[in-house]
Structure formats: C-alpha cells, structure tokens
Amino acid sequence: MARGHDGIAYAPRGLCREEAARYVGVGTTKFDELVAARRMPKPKRIDGRTVWDRVALDAAFSDLPDDGVNRIDQLLARRTS
C-alpha cells in the first residue's frame, strides 16, 4: 500500500547540496566555497548520498559575522535626527 503525504508540515533534517545552499541564502558555488573554508559544515554520508544536517547549518550560520550594521539603530537614529 502506497503512503500518501503525512499532512505534517516540518522542515527536513537532511538537505542535498542545492537545498542546503538555498537554506542559508547563497548559490551553490558560494556554498561550496563556504564549506571549503570551513565556514559551513561538511556533509554527512548516508550510504552513497551526501546530506547536510539542517541543525549544523543553523549553528554555522549563527556563527557567521554580522555586517556590523544594526538596522534598527539606524532607523531610530533617523527618527531622532
């Protein structure tokens, strides 16, 4: 018996390369560069499949530096000027 859609909305834990790149908001070339520079995690191997752990991507993304500009402070400064 074929199983249909389970009806539960949840993010997958494992992502392919293209999905992982899209998840962190970059193209695949930039994602490959980030992985090579160890700014993004290396993938896991599941049998012959290469899979990125979404939770590890979240942690690596959180560790990336901010651009140094706080948009809220900028907007508040404009209102008080």
PDB file of C-alpha atoms in Angstrom:
ATOM      1  CA  MET A   1       0.000   0.000   0.000  1.00  0.00           C
ATOM      2  CA  ALA A   2       1.435   3.365  -1.035  1.00  0.00           C
ATOM      3  CA  ARG A   3       1.713   6.020   1.636  1.00  0.00           C
ATOM      4  CA  GLY A   4       0.400   9.453   0.879  1.00  0.00           C
ATOM      5  CA  HIS A   5       1.519  12.782   2.265  1.00  0.00           C
ATOM      6  CA  ASP A   6       1.520  12.673   6.069  1.00  0.00           C
ATOM      7  CA  GLY A   7      -0.002  16.157   6.377  1.00  0.00           C
ATOM      8  CA  ILE A   8       2.571  17.355   8.903  1.00  0.00           C
ATOM      9  CA  ALA A   9       4.490  20.475   7.983  1.00  0.00           C
ATOM     10  CA  TYR A  10       8.104  20.181   9.103  1.00  0.00           C
ATOM     11  CA  ALA A  11      11.477  21.053   7.707  1.00  0.00           C
ATOM     12  CA  PRO A  12      13.578  18.083   6.610  1.00  0.00           C
ATOM     13  CA  ARG A  13      16.640  17.420   8.765  1.00  0.00           C
ATOM     14  CA  GLY A  14      18.832  16.343   5.844  1.00  0.00           C
ATOM     15  CA  LEU A  15      19.333  18.594   2.828  1.00  0.00           C
ATOM     16  CA  CYS A  16      21.017  17.999  -0.513  1.00  0.00           C
ATOM     17  CA  ARG A  17      23.682  20.484  -1.636  1.00  0.00           C
ATOM     18  CA  GLU A  18      21.276  22.689  -3.578  1.00  0.00           C
ATOM     19  CA  GLU A  19      18.765  22.734  -0.723  1.00  0.00           C
ATOM     20  CA  ALA A  20      21.493  23.487   1.838  1.00  0.00           C
ATOM     21  CA  ALA A  21      22.772  26.397  -0.242  1.00  0.00           C
ATOM     22  CA  ARG A  22      19.255  27.775  -0.681  1.00  0.00           C
ATOM     23  CA  TYR A  23      18.584  27.270   3.058  1.00  0.00           C
ATOM     24  CA  VAL A  24      21.456  29.583   4.030  1.00  0.00           C
ATOM     25  CA  GLY A  25      20.629  32.033   1.240  1.00  0.00           C
ATOM     26  CA  VAL A  26      23.514  31.571  -1.184  1.00  0.00           C
ATOM     27  CA  GLY A  27      24.149  29.892  -4.513  1.00  0.00           C
ATOM     28  CA  THR A  28      25.832  26.516  -4.808  1.00  0.00           C
ATOM     29  CA  THR A  29      29.208  27.973  -5.819  1.00  0.00           C
ATOM     30  CA  LYS A  30      29.325  30.248  -2.761  1.00  0.00           C
ATOM     31  CA  PHE A  31      28.095  27.377  -0.584  1.00  0.00           C
ATOM     32  CA  ASP A  32      30.930  25.164  -1.853  1.00  0.00           C
ATOM     33  CA  GLU A  33      33.392  27.957  -1.014  1.00  0.00           C
ATOM     34  CA  LEU A  34      31.955  28.287   2.498  1.00  0.00           C
ATOM     35  CA  VAL A  35      32.237  24.526   3.058  1.00  0.00           C
ATOM     36  CA  ALA A  36      35.824  24.504   1.744  1.00  0.00           C
ATOM     37  CA  ALA A  37      36.665  27.413   4.081  1.00  0.00           C
ATOM     38  CA  ARG A  38      35.008  25.528   6.980  1.00  0.00           C
ATOM     39  CA  ARG A  39      32.515  28.341   7.479  1.00  0.00           C
ATOM     40  CA  MET A  40      29.745  25.849   6.707  1.00  0.00           C
ATOM     41  CA  PRO A  41      29.783  22.219   7.871  1.00  0.00           C
ATOM     42  CA  LYS A  42      30.889  19.283   5.785  1.00  0.00           C
ATOM     43  CA  PRO A  43      28.117  16.929   4.721  1.00  0.00           C
ATOM     44  CA  LYS A  44      27.237  13.579   6.212  1.00  0.00           C
ATOM     45  CA  ARG A  45      27.214  10.455   4.079  1.00  0.00           C
ATOM     46  CA  ILE A  46      24.154   8.234   4.085  1.00  0.00           C
ATOM     47  CA  ASP A  47      25.105   5.224   2.014  1.00  0.00           C
ATOM     48  CA  GLY A  48      26.046   6.891  -1.281  1.00  0.00           C
ATOM     49  CA  ARG A  49      24.164  10.108  -0.620  1.00  0.00           C
ATOM     50  CA  THR A  50      25.684  13.410   0.515  1.00  0.00           C
ATOM     51  CA  VAL A  51      23.445  15.179   3.048  1.00  0.00           C
ATOM     52  CA  TRP A  52      23.841  18.382   5.071  1.00  0.00           C
ATOM     53  CA  ASP A  53      22.388  18.487   8.563  1.00  0.00           C
ATOM     54  CA  ARG A  54      19.994  21.428   8.849  1.00  0.00           C
ATOM     55  CA  VAL A  55      20.782  21.867  12.553  1.00  0.00           C
ATOM     56  CA  ALA A  56      24.530  22.049  11.797  1.00  0.00           C
ATOM     57  CA  LEU A  57      23.788  24.609   9.078  1.00  0.00           C
ATOM     58  CA  ASP A  58      21.833  26.682  11.612  1.00  0.00           C
ATOM     59  CA  ALA A  59      24.764  26.625  14.049  1.00  0.00           C
ATOM     60  CA  ALA A  60      27.292  27.543  11.348  1.00  0.00           C
ATOM     61  CA  PHE A  61      25.054  30.319  10.048  1.00  0.00           C
ATOM     62  CA  SER A  62      24.692  31.749  13.559  1.00  0.00           C
ATOM     63  CA  ASP A  63      28.482  31.801  13.854  1.00  0.00           C
ATOM     64  CA  LEU A  64      28.903  33.919  10.706  1.00  0.00           C
ATOM     65  CA  PRO A  65      29.782  37.543  11.467  1.00  0.00           C
ATOM     66  CA  ASP A  66      27.155  40.238  11.193  1.00  0.00           C
ATOM     67  CA  ASP A  67      27.714  43.074   8.737  1.00  0.00           C
ATOM     68  CA  GLY A  68      28.278  45.407  11.679  1.00  0.00           C
ATOM     69  CA  VAL A  69      25.220  47.491  10.918  1.00  0.00           C
ATOM     70  CA  ASN A  70      22.230  47.358  13.218  1.00  0.00           C
ATOM     71  CA  ARG A  71      19.268  48.293  11.008  1.00  0.00           C
ATOM     72  CA  ILE A  72      17.017  49.104  13.965  1.00  0.00           C
ATOM     73  CA  ASP A  73      19.560  51.528  15.421  1.00  0.00           C
ATOM     74  CA  GLN A  74      19.895  53.177  12.001  1.00  0.00           C
ATOM     75  CA  LEU A  75      16.137  53.683  11.735  1.00  0.00           C
ATOM     76  CA  LEU A  76      15.866  55.010  15.279  1.00  0.00           C
ATOM     77  CA  ALA A  77      18.740  57.427  14.680  1.00  0.00           C
ATOM     78  CA  ARG A  78      16.949  58.818  11.614  1.00  0.00           C
ATOM     79  CA  ARG A  79      13.748  59.373  13.609  1.00  0.00           C
ATOM     80  CA  THR A  80      15.541  61.322  16.341  1.00  0.00           C
ATOM     81  CA  SER A  81      17.620  63.428  13.944  1.00  0.00           C
TER      82      SER A  81
END
